Coordinates of C-alpha atoms in Angstrom, one line a residue:
M12 CA -22.4 -0.4 23.9
N13 CA -20.9 -1.1 20.4
T14 CA -17.2 -0.3 20.6
S15 CA -16.3 -1.6 17.1
P16 CA -14.6 1.1 14.8
I17 CA -16.8 2.4 12.1
P18 CA -14.8 3.3 9.1
Q19 CA -15.8 6.7 7.3
S20 CA -15.4 7.0 3.5
R21 CA -13.9 10.5 2.9
Y22 CA -12.4 12.7 0.2
L23 CA -9.9 15.5 0.2
A24 CA -8.4 17.6 -2.6
C25 CA -4.5 16.9 -2.5
E26 CA -2.3 18.6 -5.0
G27 CA -5.3 19.6 -7.0
R28 CA -6.7 15.9 -7.2
E29 CA -9.5 14.4 -5.3
I30 CA -8.2 11.6 -3.0
H31 CA -10.4 9.0 -1.5
F32 CA -9.5 7.3 1.9
M33 CA -11.2 5.2 4.5
D34 CA -10.8 6.7 8.0
W35 CA -11.0 4.2 10.8
V36 CA -11.7 6.1 14.0
P37 CA -11.6 4.0 17.1
A38 CA -14.3 4.2 19.7
T39 CA -11.5 4.6 22.5
P40 CA -8.6 6.4 20.8
N41 CA -5.0 5.7 22.1
G42 CA -3.7 8.9 20.6
S43 CA -1.8 7.2 17.8
T44 CA -2.6 7.4 14.0
V45 CA -1.5 4.8 11.3
V46 CA -1.3 5.7 7.6
A47 CA -1.8 2.3 5.8
W48 CA -0.9 2.6 2.1
H49 CA -1.7 -0.2 -0.6
G50 CA 0.2 -1.6 -3.4
L51 CA 0.6 -0.7 -7.0
A52 CA -2.5 -1.9 -8.6
R53 CA -4.8 -2.2 -5.5
T54 CA -6.9 0.1 -3.3
G55 CA -6.9 1.1 0.2
R56 CA -9.6 -1.5 1.0
D57 CA -6.9 -4.1 1.0
M58 CA -6.0 -2.6 4.4
D59 CA -9.4 -3.4 6.0
P60 CA -8.2 -6.4 8.1
L61 CA -5.2 -4.5 9.5
A62 CA -7.1 -1.3 10.0
A63 CA -10.1 -3.0 11.8
H64 CA -7.5 -4.8 14.1
L65 CA -5.4 -1.7 15.0
A66 CA -8.6 0.5 15.3
S67 CA -10.0 -2.1 17.9
L68 CA -6.7 -1.4 19.8
G69 CA -7.2 2.5 19.7
Y70 CA -5.3 3.5 16.6
R71 CA -6.8 5.8 14.0
V72 CA -6.0 4.3 10.7
V73 CA -6.2 6.2 7.5
C74 CA -6.2 4.0 4.3
P75 CA -6.0 6.2 1.1
D76 CA -6.5 5.2 -2.5
T77 CA -3.5 6.4 -4.5
I78 CA -4.3 8.8 -7.4
G79 CA -5.6 6.6 -10.3
R80 CA -6.8 3.8 -8.1
G81 CA -10.1 3.0 -6.4
L82 CA -12.2 6.0 -5.9
S83 CA -9.5 8.5 -6.2
Q84 CA -9.3 10.8 -9.2
W85 CA -7.4 9.5 -12.3
S86 CA -4.5 11.8 -13.4
P87 CA -5.0 14.0 -16.3
D88 CA -1.2 14.1 -16.6
P89 CA -0.1 10.4 -16.3
K90 CA 3.5 11.1 -17.4
A91 CA 4.1 13.5 -14.6
E92 CA 2.0 12.4 -11.8
Y93 CA 2.1 8.6 -11.7
C94 CA 5.4 8.6 -9.9
L95 CA 6.7 8.3 -6.2
D96 CA 7.5 12.0 -5.9
F97 CA 3.9 13.1 -6.7
Y98 CA 2.5 10.2 -4.6
A99 CA 4.7 11.6 -1.8
R100 CA 3.3 15.2 -2.3
I101 CA -0.2 13.8 -2.2
A102 CA 0.5 12.0 1.0
T103 CA 2.0 15.2 2.5
A104 CA -1.0 17.1 1.5
L105 CA -3.3 14.5 3.1
V106 CA -1.6 14.2 6.4
D107 CA -1.3 18.1 6.6
Q108 CA -5.1 18.5 6.1
L109 CA -5.8 15.9 8.7
K110 CA -3.4 17.9 11.1
L111 CA -1.4 14.6 11.7
E112 CA 1.8 15.8 13.3
R113 CA 3.2 12.3 14.2
F114 CA 2.0 9.1 13.0
F115 CA 3.1 5.5 12.0
W116 CA 3.3 4.2 8.3
V117 CA 2.5 0.8 7.1
G118 CA 3.0 0.3 3.3
T119 CA 2.5 -2.8 1.0
S120 CA 4.8 -2.9 -2.0
M121 CA 4.3 0.6 -3.6
G122 CA 2.7 1.9 -0.5
G123 CA 6.0 1.0 1.3
A124 CA 8.1 2.8 -1.4
I125 CA 6.0 6.0 -0.8
G126 CA 6.6 5.6 2.8
M127 CA 10.4 5.4 2.3
V128 CA 10.4 8.5 0.1
C129 CA 8.2 10.4 2.7
A130 CA 10.2 9.3 5.8
A131 CA 13.6 10.5 4.1
G132 CA 12.1 13.6 2.7
P133 CA 8.9 15.5 3.0
L134 CA 7.5 13.8 6.2
H135 CA 11.0 13.3 7.9
G136 CA 10.5 13.7 11.6
R137 CA 6.7 13.1 11.4
I138 CA 6.7 9.4 10.4
Q139 CA 7.6 7.6 13.8
Q140 CA 8.1 4.1 12.6
L141 CA 7.8 2.4 9.3
V142 CA 6.5 -1.0 8.2
L143 CA 7.6 -2.1 4.7
N144 CA 5.4 -5.1 3.5
D145 CA 7.4 -7.0 0.9
I146 CA 9.2 -4.0 -0.5
G147 CA 12.9 -2.8 -0.4
P148 CA 15.1 -0.2 -1.9
R149 CA 15.6 -2.5 -5.0
L150 CA 13.0 -4.5 -7.0
A151 CA 13.8 -7.7 -8.8
D152 CA 13.8 -7.2 -12.4
A153 CA 11.7 -10.2 -13.3
A154 CA 9.0 -9.2 -10.9
V155 CA 8.8 -5.7 -12.4
E156 CA 8.4 -7.2 -15.9
R157 CA 5.6 -9.5 -14.4
I158 CA 3.7 -6.6 -12.8
R159 CA 4.1 -4.5 -16.1
S160 CA 2.8 -7.3 -18.1
Y161 CA -0.5 -7.6 -16.3
A162 CA -1.0 -4.0 -14.7
G163 CA -0.6 -2.2 -18.0
H164 CA -3.3 -4.3 -19.8
P165 CA -6.0 -5.3 -17.1
A166 CA -8.2 -8.1 -17.9
A167 CA -11.9 -7.7 -18.3
F168 CA -14.7 -10.2 -17.5
D169 CA -18.5 -10.4 -18.1
T170 CA -19.1 -11.1 -14.4
I171 CA -17.7 -10.4 -10.8
G172 CA -17.5 -14.1 -10.3
E173 CA -15.0 -14.4 -13.1
L174 CA -13.1 -11.3 -11.9
E175 CA -12.9 -13.0 -8.5
T176 CA -11.6 -16.1 -10.1
Y177 CA -8.9 -14.0 -11.7
F178 CA -7.9 -12.2 -8.7
R179 CA -7.7 -15.6 -6.7
T180 CA -5.0 -16.6 -9.4
V181 CA -3.0 -13.4 -9.7
Y182 CA -3.0 -12.7 -6.0
K183 CA -2.5 -16.2 -4.9
P184 CA 0.9 -15.1 -3.4
Y185 CA -0.9 -13.0 -0.8
G186 CA -1.4 -16.1 1.1
F187 CA -4.5 -17.3 2.9
L188 CA -7.7 -15.3 2.4
T189 CA -11.1 -16.4 3.5
D190 CA -14.0 -16.5 0.8
A191 CA -15.3 -13.3 2.4
Q192 CA -12.0 -11.6 2.1
W193 CA -11.6 -12.7 -1.5
T194 CA -15.2 -11.3 -2.2
L195 CA -14.4 -8.1 -0.5
L196 CA -11.0 -7.7 -2.5
T197 CA -13.0 -8.2 -5.7
E198 CA -16.0 -5.9 -4.9
S199 CA -13.8 -3.2 -3.6
S200 CA -11.5 -3.1 -6.7
A201 CA -13.8 -3.5 -9.6
R202 CA -15.2 -1.1 -12.1
R203 CA -17.5 -1.6 -15.2
L204 CA -16.3 -0.7 -18.6
P205 CA -18.7 1.0 -21.1
D206 CA -19.4 -2.5 -22.7
G207 CA -20.6 -3.8 -19.4
R208 CA -17.6 -6.0 -18.6
V209 CA -15.7 -5.5 -15.2
T210 CA -12.2 -4.9 -14.8
P211 CA -9.8 -3.9 -12.0
H212 CA -10.4 -0.5 -10.6
Y213 CA -7.4 1.5 -11.6
D214 CA -6.1 3.6 -14.5
P215 CA -4.1 1.5 -16.8
A216 CA -1.9 4.5 -17.5
M217 CA -0.3 4.3 -14.0
V218 CA 2.1 1.6 -15.2
Q219 CA 3.7 4.6 -17.2
Q220 CA 5.7 5.1 -14.0
F221 CA 8.0 2.4 -15.2
V222 CA 8.6 3.9 -18.6
H223 CA 8.9 7.7 -17.6
H224 CA 10.3 7.2 -14.2
P225 CA 12.5 4.1 -14.6
E226 CA 14.6 4.7 -11.6
D227 CA 11.7 5.5 -9.3
Y228 CA 12.2 2.3 -7.2
S229 CA 16.0 2.5 -7.0
L230 CA 15.8 3.6 -3.4
W231 CA 19.1 2.7 -1.7
D232 CA 20.2 6.4 -1.2
T233 CA 16.6 7.2 0.1
Y234 CA 16.7 4.2 2.5
D235 CA 20.1 5.1 3.8
R236 CA 18.7 8.4 4.9
I237 CA 15.9 6.9 7.0
D238 CA 16.6 7.3 10.7
I239 CA 13.5 5.7 12.3
P240 CA 12.7 2.1 13.3
V241 CA 11.8 -0.1 10.2
L242 CA 10.1 -3.5 10.1
C243 CA 10.3 -5.3 6.8
L244 CA 8.0 -8.2 6.2
R245 CA 9.1 -10.4 3.4
G246 CA 7.0 -13.2 1.9
A247 CA 9.2 -16.3 1.8
E248 CA 8.4 -16.9 -1.9
S249 CA 8.4 -13.2 -3.0
D250 CA 9.7 -12.6 -6.5
L251 CA 9.9 -8.8 -5.9
L252 CA 12.0 -8.5 -2.7
R253 CA 14.9 -10.8 -3.0
A254 CA 16.4 -12.4 0.0
D255 CA 19.8 -10.7 -0.6
T256 CA 18.0 -7.3 -0.8
A257 CA 16.2 -7.9 2.6
E258 CA 19.5 -9.1 4.1
A259 CA 21.3 -5.8 3.1
M260 CA 18.4 -3.9 4.6
R261 CA 19.4 -5.3 8.0
E262 CA 23.0 -4.1 7.5
R263 CA 22.7 -0.5 6.3
G264 CA 20.6 2.6 6.6
P265 CA 18.0 2.2 9.5
R266 CA 19.1 -1.5 9.9
A267 CA 15.6 -2.9 9.4
Q268 CA 14.2 -5.8 11.5
V269 CA 13.4 -8.3 8.7
V270 CA 10.7 -11.1 9.3
T271 CA 10.1 -13.8 6.7
I272 CA 6.4 -14.7 6.4
A273 CA 5.9 -18.5 5.4
G274 CA 3.3 -19.4 2.8
C275 CA 3.4 -16.0 1.1
G276 CA 4.9 -14.5 -2.0
H277 CA 4.3 -10.8 -3.0
A278 CA 2.8 -9.6 -0.8
P279 CA 1.6 -10.8 2.5
A280 CA -2.2 -9.7 2.8
L281 CA -1.9 -8.6 6.5
N282 CA -5.0 -10.3 7.4
V283 CA -4.1 -13.3 9.7
P284 CA -3.2 -13.1 13.4
E285 CA 0.5 -13.8 12.9
Q286 CA 0.9 -10.9 10.5
L287 CA -1.4 -8.6 12.4
G288 CA 0.4 -9.4 15.6
L289 CA 3.9 -8.6 14.1
V290 CA 2.6 -5.1 13.1
Q291 CA 0.8 -4.6 16.5
R292 CA 4.0 -5.5 18.4
F293 CA 6.3 -3.3 16.3
L294 CA 4.1 -0.2 16.7
A295 CA 3.6 -0.9 20.4
D296 CA 7.4 -0.7 20.9
A297 CA 7.2 3.0 20.2
N298 CA 5.2 3.5 23.4
A299 CA 7.2 0.9 25.5

């Protein structure tokens, strides 16, 4: 009998917008669900390795595409909707419709920021534990400028092969990925332009978040209200989550457990045994 989890591609209307997500339903459920949320210019398919691993252990894993990314609808009102508050409203609508009363949250970069906002606000008491993958309550200014410089003007190429070469360069800080994982990363986050070229699969207007909501990622007050266990994974060479910020996260608010991941910058890909094991053991502590 095949006990491998089979992910389902699904769509739901959340806050009036069509949101796509991959729903990894385990063959033998353990009764727990994980919401795994991707980073700023990425898609939920980045969470495939983590989702496959956790689903094999009995977790249901829900991996959304944020509005304006992947297969989710682009916002008709970028100024108002590309911000953490609206993302948190979408997340709340999604878990409400899925009837998830209690669940874990694993968020990479922006996905972790959404998790912090939700854990301290609309989903307080429902998120059991929070994993922040290379994200904290304060972002390094230089990293924000780096992200704005490429995310607001996505590159375009004639071929998928050229796009993969580009991704291998800009996402080198993710750490080790197999050739197959690089190809999946590329194929699951590519779209064709009217002229036939390929470009990353997101709405360039999403970068307006940093213009119209400049304090969106200043989250110390939010972080200090979190009252659940928090695991923070920091890439040793991260230019986004500074070491002093990670250290402060140990001392205030939920007093996060901070683990530094060697050989990675922003952000660890959550795709190798060491990283998968860290998340697995942290989530298992809830049932210990």
